[in-house]
CSV table of C-alpha atoms and ligand atoms in Angstrom, one decimal:
chain,number,residue,atom,x,y,z
Y,1,MET,CA,-54.5,-139.5,-128.4
Y,2,SER,CA,-54.8,-136.1,-130.7
Y,3,GLN,CA,-57.9,-136.3,-132.7
Y,4,GLN,CA,-55.5,-137.3,-135.6
Y,5,GLY,CA,-55.4,-140.7,-134.2
Y,6,PRO,CA,-53.2,-143.8,-135.8
Y,7,GLU,CA,-54.5,-145.4,-138.6
Y,8,ILE,CA,-56.3,-148.7,-138.5
Y,9,ILE,CA,-57.8,-151.2,-140.6
Y,10,LEU,CA,-61.2,-152.5,-139.6
Y,11,GLY,CA,-61.2,-156.1,-141.0
Y,12,VAL,CA,-64.9,-157.3,-141.6
Y,13,GLY,CA,-65.8,-161.1,-141.9
Y,14,GLY,CA,-68.8,-162.7,-143.3
Y,15,GLY,CA,-70.6,-163.5,-140.4
Y,16,ILE,CA,-74.1,-162.0,-139.1
Y,17,ALA,CA,-72.1,-160.1,-136.1
Y,18,ALA,CA,-70.8,-158.0,-139.1
Y,19,TYR,CA,-73.7,-155.4,-138.7
Y,20,LYS,CA,-72.4,-155.0,-134.7
Y,21,SER,CA,-69.1,-153.7,-136.3
Y,22,CYS,CA,-70.9,-150.6,-137.6
Y,23,ASP,CA,-71.0,-149.6,-133.9
Y,24,LEU,CA,-67.6,-150.6,-133.5
Y,25,LEU,CA,-66.6,-148.6,-136.1
Y,26,ARG,CA,-68.3,-145.5,-134.2
Y,27,ARG,CA,-66.2,-146.3,-131.2
Y,28,LEU,CA,-63.1,-146.3,-132.7
Y,29,GLN,CA,-63.7,-143.3,-134.7
Y,30,ASP,CA,-64.8,-141.6,-131.3
Y,31,ARG,CA,-61.3,-142.7,-129.6
Y,32,GLY,CA,-59.6,-141.0,-132.2
Y,33,TYR,CA,-58.7,-144.0,-134.5
Y,34,GLN,CA,-58.7,-143.2,-138.4
Y,35,VAL,CA,-60.3,-146.2,-139.8
Y,36,THR,CA,-60.2,-147.5,-143.1
Y,37,VAL,CA,-62.8,-150.5,-143.4
Y,38,VAL,CA,-62.2,-153.5,-145.6
Y,39,PRO,CA,-65.1,-156.1,-145.5
Y,40,THR,CA,-64.4,-159.3,-147.1
Y,41,PRO,CA,-66.5,-160.0,-150.2
Y,42,ALA,CA,-68.5,-162.4,-148.3
Y,43,SER,CA,-69.4,-159.7,-145.2
Y,44,LEU,CA,-71.0,-157.6,-148.0
Y,45,ASN,CA,-74.1,-159.7,-148.2
Y,46,PHE,CA,-74.9,-158.8,-144.8
Y,47,VAL,CA,-73.4,-155.3,-144.6
Y,48,GLY,CA,-73.1,-153.7,-147.6
Y,49,LYS,CA,-70.0,-151.2,-149.0
Y,50,ALA,CA,-72.6,-148.4,-149.0
Y,51,THR,CA,-72.9,-148.7,-145.2
Y,52,TRP,CA,-69.3,-148.9,-144.8
Y,53,GLU,CA,-68.5,-146.0,-146.9
Y,54,ALA,CA,-71.2,-143.3,-145.2
Y,55,LEU,CA,-69.9,-144.3,-142.0
Y,56,SER,CA,-66.3,-144.1,-142.3
Y,57,GLY,CA,-66.2,-141.5,-144.7
Y,58,ARG,CA,-63.7,-143.4,-147.0
Y,59,PRO,CA,-63.9,-145.3,-150.3
Y,60,VAL,CA,-64.1,-149.2,-149.3
Y,61,SER,CA,-62.8,-151.8,-151.3
Y,62,ALA,CA,-63.3,-156.2,-150.7
Y,63,GLN,CA,-61.0,-156.5,-153.8
Y,64,VAL,CA,-57.2,-156.2,-155.0
Y,65,TRP,CA,-59.0,-155.7,-158.4
Y,66,GLU,CA,-60.2,-152.3,-157.4
Y,67,ASN,CA,-58.2,-149.2,-158.2
Y,68,VAL,CA,-55.5,-151.4,-159.1
Y,69,HIS,CA,-53.2,-148.4,-160.0
Y,70,THR,CA,-53.1,-147.2,-156.4
Y,71,VAL,CA,-51.5,-150.8,-155.6
Y,72,PRO,CA,-53.8,-150.4,-152.9
Y,73,HIS,CA,-53.0,-153.6,-150.9
Y,74,ILE,CA,-49.1,-152.3,-150.5
Y,75,SER,CA,-50.2,-148.9,-149.7
Y,76,LEU,CA,-53.0,-149.2,-147.2
Y,77,ALA,CA,-51.0,-152.1,-145.5
Y,78,ASP,CA,-47.9,-149.5,-145.3
Y,79,LYS,CA,-49.7,-146.5,-143.7
Y,80,SER,CA,-51.9,-148.8,-141.1
Y,81,GLU,CA,-50.6,-148.8,-137.8
Y,82,PHE,CA,-52.8,-151.7,-136.0
Y,83,PHE,CA,-55.3,-154.1,-137.5
Y,84,VAL,CA,-58.5,-155.0,-135.9
Y,85,ILE,CA,-60.9,-158.3,-137.8
Y,86,ALA,CA,-64.6,-158.2,-136.3
Y,87,PRO,CA,-66.2,-160.7,-137.0
Y,88,ALA,CA,-63.4,-163.3,-137.8
Y,89,THR,CA,-65.3,-166.3,-138.8
Y,90,ALA,CA,-64.1,-169.5,-139.1
Y,91,ASP,CA,-63.5,-169.6,-142.8
Y,92,LEU,CA,-61.4,-166.1,-142.6
Y,93,ILE,CA,-59.5,-167.8,-139.6
Y,94,ALA,CA,-58.6,-170.8,-141.6
Y,95,ARG,CA,-57.5,-168.3,-144.8
Y,96,LEU,CA,-55.1,-166.0,-142.4
Y,97,ALA,CA,-54.1,-169.4,-140.7
Y,98,ALA,CA,-52.9,-170.6,-144.1
Y,99,GLY,CA,-51.4,-167.3,-145.3
Y,100,ARG,CA,-53.7,-166.9,-148.3
Y,101,ALA,CA,-54.4,-164.2,-150.1
Y,102,ASP,CA,-57.5,-164.2,-152.0
Y,103,ASP,CA,-59.3,-160.8,-151.3
Y,104,LEU,CA,-57.9,-157.6,-150.3
Y,105,LEU,CA,-58.4,-157.8,-146.4
Y,106,THR,CA,-56.3,-161.0,-146.6
Y,107,ASN,CA,-53.2,-159.4,-148.7
Y,108,LEU,CA,-53.1,-156.4,-146.4
Y,109,VAL,CA,-52.6,-158.6,-143.2
Y,110,LEU,CA,-49.6,-160.9,-145.5
Y,111,ALA,CA,-48.3,-157.3,-146.5
Y,112,SER,CA,-48.7,-155.5,-143.1
Y,113,ASN,CA,-46.0,-155.7,-140.1
Y,114,ALA,CA,-48.7,-154.0,-138.0
Y,115,PRO,CA,-50.1,-155.9,-134.8
Y,116,LYS,CA,-53.6,-157.6,-135.4
Y,117,MET,CA,-56.4,-158.4,-133.5
Y,118,LEU,CA,-59.0,-161.2,-134.5
Y,119,VAL,CA,-62.3,-160.9,-132.6
Y,120,PRO,CA,-63.8,-164.2,-133.7
Y,121,ALA,CA,-67.2,-165.0,-133.8
Y,122,MET,CA,-69.1,-168.2,-134.6
Y,123,HIS,CA,-71.3,-171.2,-134.1
Y,124,PRO,CA,-69.8,-173.0,-130.8
Y,125,SER,CA,-69.4,-176.4,-132.9
Y,126,MET,CA,-67.4,-174.4,-135.2
Y,127,TRP,CA,-65.2,-172.6,-132.5
Y,128,LEU,CA,-64.6,-176.1,-130.8
Y,129,ASP,CA,-63.8,-177.9,-133.9
Y,130,PRO,CA,-60.0,-179.0,-134.2
Y,131,ALA,CA,-59.4,-177.4,-137.2
Y,132,THR,CA,-60.4,-174.0,-135.6
Y,133,ILE,CA,-58.6,-174.9,-132.6
Y,134,SER,CA,-55.6,-175.2,-134.4
Y,135,ASN,CA,-55.8,-172.4,-137.0
Y,136,VAL,CA,-56.3,-170.2,-133.6
Y,137,LYS,CA,-53.5,-171.7,-132.1
Y,138,THR,CA,-51.4,-170.7,-135.3
Y,139,LEU,CA,-52.3,-167.2,-135.2
Y,140,ARG,CA,-51.7,-166.8,-131.5
Y,141,GLU,CA,-48.1,-168.3,-132.2
Y,142,ARG,CA,-47.5,-165.9,-135.1
Y,143,GLY,CA,-48.4,-162.8,-133.0
Y,144,PHE,CA,-52.1,-162.1,-133.6
Y,145,ARG,CA,-54.0,-161.4,-130.5
Y,146,VAL,CA,-57.3,-163.3,-130.6
Y,147,MET,CA,-60.1,-162.7,-128.3
Y,148,GLU,CA,-62.0,-165.3,-126.8
Y,149,PRO,CA,-65.6,-165.1,-128.1
Y,150,GLU,CA,-68.6,-164.9,-125.4
Y,151,VAL,CA,-70.9,-167.3,-124.1
Y,152,GLY,CA,-74.3,-167.0,-124.6
Y,153,ARG,CA,-77.1,-167.2,-127.1
Y,154,LEU,CA,-76.3,-167.4,-130.6
Y,155,THR,CA,-78.6,-166.6,-133.9
Y,156,GLY,CA,-81.7,-168.8,-133.8
Y,157,ASP,CA,-82.0,-171.0,-130.3
Y,158,ASP,CA,-78.5,-172.4,-129.6
Y,159,GLN,CA,-76.3,-171.7,-126.9
Y,160,GLY,CA,-72.9,-171.7,-126.1
Y,161,GLN,CA,-69.2,-170.1,-127.0
Y,162,GLY,CA,-69.1,-168.2,-130.0
Y,163,ARG,CA,-70.8,-164.9,-129.2
Y,164,PHE,CA,-69.4,-161.6,-130.7
Y,165,PRO,CA,-68.2,-159.8,-127.6
Y,166,GLU,CA,-69.6,-156.5,-126.6
Y,167,THR,CA,-68.1,-153.5,-128.2
Y,168,SER,CA,-66.5,-152.0,-124.9
Y,169,SER,CA,-64.8,-155.5,-124.2
Y,170,ILE,CA,-63.6,-155.3,-127.8
Y,171,ILE,CA,-62.1,-151.4,-127.4
Y,172,ARG,CA,-60.7,-152.2,-124.4
Y,173,ASN,CA,-58.6,-155.3,-126.0
Y,174,PHE,CA,-57.6,-153.1,-129.0
Y,175,ASP,CA,-56.4,-150.0,-126.8
Y,176,GLU,CA,-54.3,-152.3,-124.8
Y,177,MET,CA,-52.7,-153.6,-128.0
Y,178,THR,CA,-51.9,-150.0,-129.3
Y,179,GLY,CA,-51.4,-148.8,-125.9
Y,180,ASN,CA,-54.3,-146.3,-126.0
Y,181,VAL,CA,-55.3,-145.7,-122.4
Y,182,SER,CA,-59.3,-146.5,-121.7
Y,183,ASP,CA,-59.5,-146.2,-117.6
Y,184,LEU,CA,-62.6,-144.2,-118.4
Y,185,LEU,CA,-64.6,-146.2,-120.8
Y,186,GLY,CA,-68.2,-146.5,-119.4
Y,187,LYS,CA,-67.8,-143.5,-117.4
Y,188,LYS,CA,-69.9,-140.5,-118.3
Y,189,VAL,CA,-67.8,-137.2,-117.6
Y,190,LEU,CA,-69.7,-133.4,-118.0
Y,191,VAL,CA,-67.4,-130.8,-118.4
Y,192,THR,CA,-68.1,-127.1,-118.6
Y,193,ALA,CA,-66.2,-124.6,-120.5
Y,194,GLY,CA,-65.5,-121.1,-121.2
Y,195,GLY,CA,-67.6,-117.9,-119.4
Y,196,THR,CA,-70.8,-117.1,-118.9
Y,197,ARG,CA,-71.9,-113.5,-120.0
Y,198,GLU,CA,-74.8,-111.6,-118.2
Y,199,SER,CA,-76.0,-109.2,-120.6
Y,200,ILE,CA,-76.4,-105.2,-119.3
Y,201,ASP,CA,-78.3,-104.3,-122.8
Y,202,PRO,CA,-78.2,-104.9,-126.3
Y,203,VAL,CA,-74.5,-104.4,-126.7
Y,204,ARG,CA,-73.2,-105.2,-123.4
Y,205,PHE,CA,-72.4,-107.7,-120.9
Y,206,ILE,CA,-70.5,-108.8,-117.6
Y,207,GLY,CA,-68.2,-111.6,-118.6
Y,208,ASN,CA,-64.7,-112.7,-118.2
Y,209,LYS,CA,-61.6,-113.7,-120.0
Y,210,SER,CA,-61.9,-117.4,-120.4
Y,211,SER,CA,-61.5,-118.6,-123.4
Y,212,GLY,CA,-62.8,-122.3,-122.9
Y,213,LYS,CA,-59.2,-123.8,-123.8
Y,214,GLN,CA,-58.8,-125.5,-120.2
Y,215,GLY,CA,-62.7,-127.0,-120.8
Y,216,ILE,CA,-61.8,-128.3,-124.2
Y,217,ALA,CA,-58.6,-129.8,-123.4
Y,218,ILE,CA,-60.4,-131.8,-120.3
Y,219,ALA,CA,-63.1,-132.9,-122.8
Y,220,LEU,CA,-60.6,-134.0,-125.2
Y,221,ALA,CA,-58.5,-135.9,-122.8
Y,222,ALA,CA,-61.7,-137.8,-120.8
Y,223,LYS,CA,-63.2,-138.9,-124.2
Y,224,LYS,CA,-59.4,-139.9,-125.6
Y,225,ARG,CA,-59.5,-142.2,-122.3
Y,226,GLY,CA,-62.6,-143.9,-123.1
Y,227,ALA,CA,-65.4,-141.5,-121.2
Y,228,GLN,CA,-68.5,-140.4,-122.6
Y,229,VAL,CA,-68.2,-137.2,-123.0
Y,230,HIS,CA,-70.5,-133.8,-122.7
Y,231,LEU,CA,-69.5,-130.4,-122.9
Y,232,ILE,CA,-71.3,-127.3,-121.6
Y,233,ALA,CA,-69.4,-124.4,-123.5
Y,234,ALA,CA,-70.2,-120.5,-122.6
Y,235,ASN,CA,-68.7,-118.3,-125.4
Y,236,ILE,CA,-66.0,-120.3,-126.2
Y,237,ASP,CA,-63.4,-119.2,-128.8
Y,238,GLU,CA,-63.9,-122.4,-131.0
Y,239,LYS,CA,-67.1,-122.7,-132.7
Y,240,SER,CA,-67.3,-126.5,-132.3
Y,241,VAL,CA,-65.0,-129.1,-130.7
Y,242,LYS,CA,-64.6,-132.1,-133.0
Y,243,GLY,CA,-66.3,-135.5,-131.8
Y,244,ILE,CA,-67.6,-133.6,-128.5
Y,245,GLU,CA,-71.3,-133.7,-128.2
Y,246,THR,CA,-71.7,-130.2,-127.0
Y,247,THR,CA,-74.6,-127.7,-125.5
Y,248,HIS,CA,-73.7,-124.0,-126.3
Y,249,VAL,CA,-74.9,-121.6,-123.9
Y,250,VAL,CA,-74.7,-117.5,-123.1
Y,251,SER,CA,-75.8,-117.0,-119.6
Y,252,THR,CA,-75.1,-118.3,-116.2
Y,253,GLN,CA,-78.9,-119.3,-116.1
Y,254,GLU,CA,-78.5,-121.4,-119.1
Y,255,MET,CA,-75.6,-123.4,-118.0
Y,256,HIS,CA,-77.7,-123.9,-115.0
Y,257,ASP,CA,-80.5,-125.1,-117.0
Y,258,ALA,CA,-78.0,-127.5,-118.8
Y,259,LEU,CA,-76.7,-128.9,-115.5
Y,260,ILE,CA,-79.9,-129.5,-114.4
Y,261,LYS,CA,-80.7,-131.6,-116.9
Y,262,ASP,CA,-77.0,-133.4,-117.2
Y,263,PHE,CA,-75.6,-133.5,-113.7
Y,264,PRO,CA,-78.0,-136.4,-112.4
Y,265,GLN,CA,-76.6,-138.8,-115.2
Y,266,CYS,CA,-72.8,-137.8,-114.9
Y,267,ASP,CA,-70.3,-139.7,-113.0
Y,268,VAL,CA,-67.8,-136.9,-112.7
Y,269,LEU,CA,-68.4,-133.1,-113.3
Y,270,ILE,CA,-65.5,-131.0,-114.0
Y,271,MET,CA,-66.4,-127.2,-113.6
Y,272,SER,CA,-63.8,-125.3,-115.5
Y,273,ALA,CA,-66.1,-122.7,-116.7
Y,274,ALA,CA,-65.5,-119.1,-115.5
Y,275,VAL,CA,-69.0,-118.4,-114.0
Y,276,ALA,CA,-70.1,-114.4,-114.2
Y,277,ASP,CA,-70.6,-113.5,-110.5
Y,278,ALA,CA,-73.0,-110.6,-110.8
Y,279,LYS,CA,-75.8,-110.1,-113.2
Y,280,PRO,CA,-77.9,-106.6,-113.6
Y,281,LYS,CA,-81.2,-106.7,-111.6
Y,282,ALA,CA,-82.8,-105.9,-115.2
Y,283,SER,CA,-81.4,-106.2,-118.5
Y,284,SER,CA,-82.2,-103.3,-120.8
Y,285,PHE,CA,-83.8,-103.8,-124.1
Y,286,GLU,CA,-83.0,-100.1,-125.0
Y,287,LYS,CA,-78.8,-99.2,-125.3
Y,288,ILE,CA,-78.0,-97.5,-121.8
Y,289,LYS,CA,-76.6,-94.0,-122.2
Y,290,LYS,CA,-73.2,-94.1,-120.7
Y,291,SER,CA,-73.8,-91.2,-118.6
Y,292,MET,CA,-76.5,-93.7,-116.8
Y,293,LEU,CA,-74.1,-96.7,-116.4
Y,294,GLY,CA,-73.2,-95.8,-112.8
Y,295,ASN,CA,-76.6,-96.8,-111.8
Y,296,ILE,CA,-76.8,-100.2,-112.9
Y,297,GLU,CA,-77.7,-102.4,-109.8
Y,298,LEU,CA,-76.4,-105.7,-109.7
Y,299,THR,CA,-77.3,-108.8,-108.4
Y,300,PRO,CA,-75.5,-112.1,-107.7
Y,301,THR,CA,-75.4,-115.2,-109.8
Y,302,ILE,CA,-76.4,-118.4,-108.2
Y,303,ASP,CA,-73.2,-120.7,-107.3
Y,304,LEU,CA,-73.7,-123.4,-109.7
Y,305,LEU,CA,-70.9,-125.9,-108.3
Y,306,ALA,CA,-72.8,-125.2,-104.6
Y,307,ASP,CA,-76.2,-126.0,-106.1
Y,308,MET,CA,-75.1,-129.0,-107.9
Y,309,SER,CA,-73.6,-130.5,-104.9
Y,310,LYS,CA,-76.8,-130.5,-102.9
Y,311,SER,CA,-78.1,-132.6,-105.1
Y,312,LYS,CA,-75.1,-135.3,-105.4
Y,313,ASN,CA,-75.4,-138.6,-105.7
Y,314,GLY,CA,-72.3,-140.5,-106.2
Y,315,GLN,CA,-70.8,-138.4,-108.4
Y,316,LEU,CA,-67.2,-136.9,-108.1
Y,317,ILE,CA,-67.2,-133.1,-108.6
Y,318,ILE,CA,-64.1,-131.4,-109.8
Y,319,GLY,CA,-64.0,-127.1,-109.7
Y,320,PHE,CA,-61.3,-124.6,-110.3
Y,321,ALA,CA,-60.3,-121.6,-108.5
Y,322,ALA,CA,-58.8,-118.6,-110.0
Y,323,GLU,CA,-57.1,-116.4,-107.2
Y,324,THR,CA,-54.7,-113.4,-107.2
Y,325,LYS,CA,-53.8,-114.1,-103.6
Y,326,ASP,CA,-54.1,-116.5,-100.8
Y,327,HIS,CA,-54.5,-119.0,-103.3
Y,328,LEU,CA,-54.4,-122.7,-101.0
Y,329,GLN,CA,-56.4,-120.8,-98.3
Y,330,GLU,CA,-59.0,-119.9,-100.4
Y,331,ALA,CA,-59.1,-122.7,-102.7
Y,332,ARG,CA,-59.5,-124.9,-99.4
Y,333,ARG,CA,-62.8,-122.7,-98.5
Y,334,LYS,CA,-64.3,-123.3,-101.5
Y,335,MET,CA,-63.5,-126.9,-101.8
Y,336,GLN,CA,-65.5,-126.8,-98.5
Y,337,THR,CA,-68.5,-124.5,-99.2
Y,338,LYS,CA,-68.8,-126.0,-102.7
Y,339,GLY,CA,-68.7,-129.4,-101.8
Y,340,LEU,CA,-65.8,-130.2,-104.3
Y,341,ASP,CA,-64.0,-133.6,-104.3
Y,342,VAL,CA,-61.2,-131.9,-106.1
Y,343,ILE,CA,-60.2,-128.3,-106.9
Y,344,TYR,CA,-57.3,-126.8,-109.1
Y,345,VAL,CA,-56.1,-123.5,-108.1
Y,346,ASN,CA,-54.1,-121.5,-110.3
Y,347,ASP,CA,-52.9,-117.7,-110.1
Y,348,VAL,CA,-54.0,-115.5,-111.8
Y,349,SER,CA,-52.6,-112.1,-111.4
Y,350,GLY,CA,-52.5,-110.0,-114.2
Y,351,GLY,CA,-54.6,-111.9,-116.2
Y,352,ALA,CA,-51.9,-114.7,-116.7
Y,353,ILE,CA,-53.7,-118.3,-117.9
Y,354,PHE,CA,-56.4,-116.7,-119.7
Y,355,GLY,CA,-56.0,-117.9,-123.4
Y,356,LYS,CA,-53.0,-119.4,-123.0
Y,357,ASP,CA,-51.8,-123.2,-123.9
Y,358,GLU,CA,-50.1,-123.8,-120.7
Y,359,THR,CA,-51.1,-123.5,-117.0
Y,360,MET,CA,-49.3,-123.6,-113.3
Y,361,GLY,CA,-51.5,-124.1,-109.8
Y,362,THR,CA,-52.1,-126.7,-107.4
Y,363,ILE,CA,-54.5,-129.7,-106.9
Y,364,LEU,CA,-56.2,-130.0,-103.4
Y,365,THR,CA,-58.1,-132.8,-102.7
Y,366,ARG,CA,-60.1,-133.7,-99.7
Y,367,ASN,CA,-57.8,-136.0,-97.6
Y,368,GLY,CA,-54.7,-136.3,-100.2
Y,369,ALA,CA,-51.3,-134.1,-100.3
Y,370,ASP,CA,-51.6,-130.8,-102.0
Y,371,ILE,CA,-49.6,-131.7,-105.9
Y,372,ALA,CA,-48.3,-128.8,-107.2
Y,373,VAL,CA,-48.6,-128.5,-110.9
Y,374,LYS,CA,-45.6,-127.0,-112.2
Y,375,GLU,CA,-46.1,-125.1,-115.9
Y,376,THR,CA,-47.5,-127.5,-118.2
Y,377,SER,CA,-50.0,-128.0,-120.7
Y,378,LYS,CA,-53.6,-127.6,-120.3
Y,379,ASP,CA,-54.1,-131.0,-122.2
Y,380,ALA,CA,-51.6,-132.4,-119.3
Y,381,LEU,CA,-53.4,-130.8,-116.5
Y,382,GLY,CA,-56.9,-132.2,-118.0
Y,383,ASN,CA,-55.0,-135.7,-117.4
Y,384,LEU,CA,-53.7,-135.2,-114.0
Y,385,LEU,CA,-57.0,-134.2,-113.0
Y,386,LEU,CA,-58.8,-137.0,-114.7
Y,387,ASP,CA,-56.3,-139.7,-112.9
Y,388,GLN,CA,-57.7,-138.3,-109.3
Y,389,ALA,CA,-61.0,-138.7,-110.4
Y,390,ILE,CA,-60.4,-142.2,-111.4
Y,391,ARG,CA,-58.6,-142.8,-108.0
Y,392,GLN,CA,-61.5,-141.2,-106.5
Y,393,LEU,CA,-63.9,-143.0,-108.1
Y,394,GLY,CA,-61.9,-146.3,-106.9
V,401,LIG,N1,-68.5,-121.0,-109.8
V,401,LIG,C1,-70.0,-121.5,-109.8
V,401,LIG,N2,-70.8,-120.6,-109.9
V,401,LIG,C2,-70.6,-119.5,-109.7
V,401,LIG,C3,-69.3,-118.8,-109.6
V,401,LIG,C4,-68.0,-120.0,-109.9
V,401,LIG,O1,-70.1,-123.0,-110.1
V,401,LIG,N3,-71.2,-118.6,-109.7
V,401,LIG,C5,-67.6,-122.5,-110.1
V,401,LIG,C6,-66.6,-121.9,-111.1
V,401,LIG,O2,-66.8,-122.7,-112.2
V,401,LIG,C7,-65.0,-123.0,-110.2
V,401,LIG,C8,-65.2,-122.7,-108.8
V,401,LIG,O3,-66.9,-122.2,-108.7
V,401,LIG,O4,-64.9,-124.0,-110.8
V,401,LIG,C9,-64.4,-121.4,-108.4
V,401,LIG,O5,-64.9,-120.2,-109.2
V,401,LIG,P1,-63.9,-118.6,-108.9
V,401,LIG,O6,-64.3,-117.8,-109.8
V,401,LIG,O7,-62.4,-118.8,-108.3
V,401,LIG,O8,-64.7,-118.5,-107.2
V,401,LIG,P2,-65.9,-117.7,-107.0
V,401,LIG,O9,-66.9,-118.7,-106.3
V,401,LIG,O10,-66.4,-116.8,-107.7
V,401,LIG,O11,-65.6,-117.1,-105.9
V,401,LIG,P3,-64.8,-115.4,-105.7
V,401,LIG,O12,-65.3,-114.8,-106.8
V,401,LIG,O13,-65.1,-114.9,-104.3
V,401,LIG,O14,-63.1,-116.1,-105.8
């Protein structure tokens, strides 16, 4: 899903679990959904309009009597592609089953043909009451997707089936309905992007042509598939990547520090950054005269991947190789020496690939067959690499 994903309605019923829908709203936004919150008037006793407006960044109405000139129940219904109603109380379920239209949410449900999912939460005796059982059956027959509440402790001392499910379980169900893939839900993916720079003096550096497009594409693809993504970005063209937690770095040392901090918690590291291979033995505070540039002594930078592999503890590591000849042999050698599980090699002869939206190369794994990647978008390559990650993580 692009950052401008489908328009959806998050309906909120008047149960104590309404506060848990604040987190649900955030996670839906993370998945790219454009969310309008429509609370029932009763639910505003638990979570007020101001909270929903602040979290969603959109105006919030509970009644059809607000902004009447815009006919909100019809215009909103028309633009919304999916509904998730969480929590759905016994009363709201009964009103929906009866086809009532006594607040904005129930009006919208009647006015829209979009697929709808309900997340019931109530006391077990209400969930098991014949009236609720019959209402749920009616709604399911009409095509509503009704989740089963979870079994466990409820507000007060009571136990039983009626708990509001975990946010991840709601998202998984909702993604299934919308066709959004969420196979990385619960996984932490660490991505590096861009190119590191080693300072020579106040005006010069050793760097490379990497724009960061590939790493950003991977980070967005992983996020879209449900992963918790952290991006370490070195001198990328874009100032920020919407919705992705990013640590900005300049030098290889700074990228190393960020990796040391984040690598232990991740499940997958995808190292798409182009790392400067050498740095001046000493960076000068004064601008070096050009006649002296030939005297600059260089020293290799640390190999970040090789260093991270040494402390590997179940993480899957994916590296890149930029080659101009002997691509496959060089890629296999790098896979061995850097301790990688997967490597993507591309031909950078003549500076090809850098800054472009397309890429072309080969994915190599430790035991599988090579996968040739014909000219494809960097977004699509991101997904191919994530497919490999999922396969190998089992
Ligand atoms: N890499 C790294 N640390 C370095 C250099 C590269 O972690 N100091 C990573 C890159 O992020 C990439 C992979 O290693 O995922 C291969 O990078 P590449 O530039 O192709 O290889 P090098 O190790 O630099 O080897 P060479 O210059 O000999 O091709």
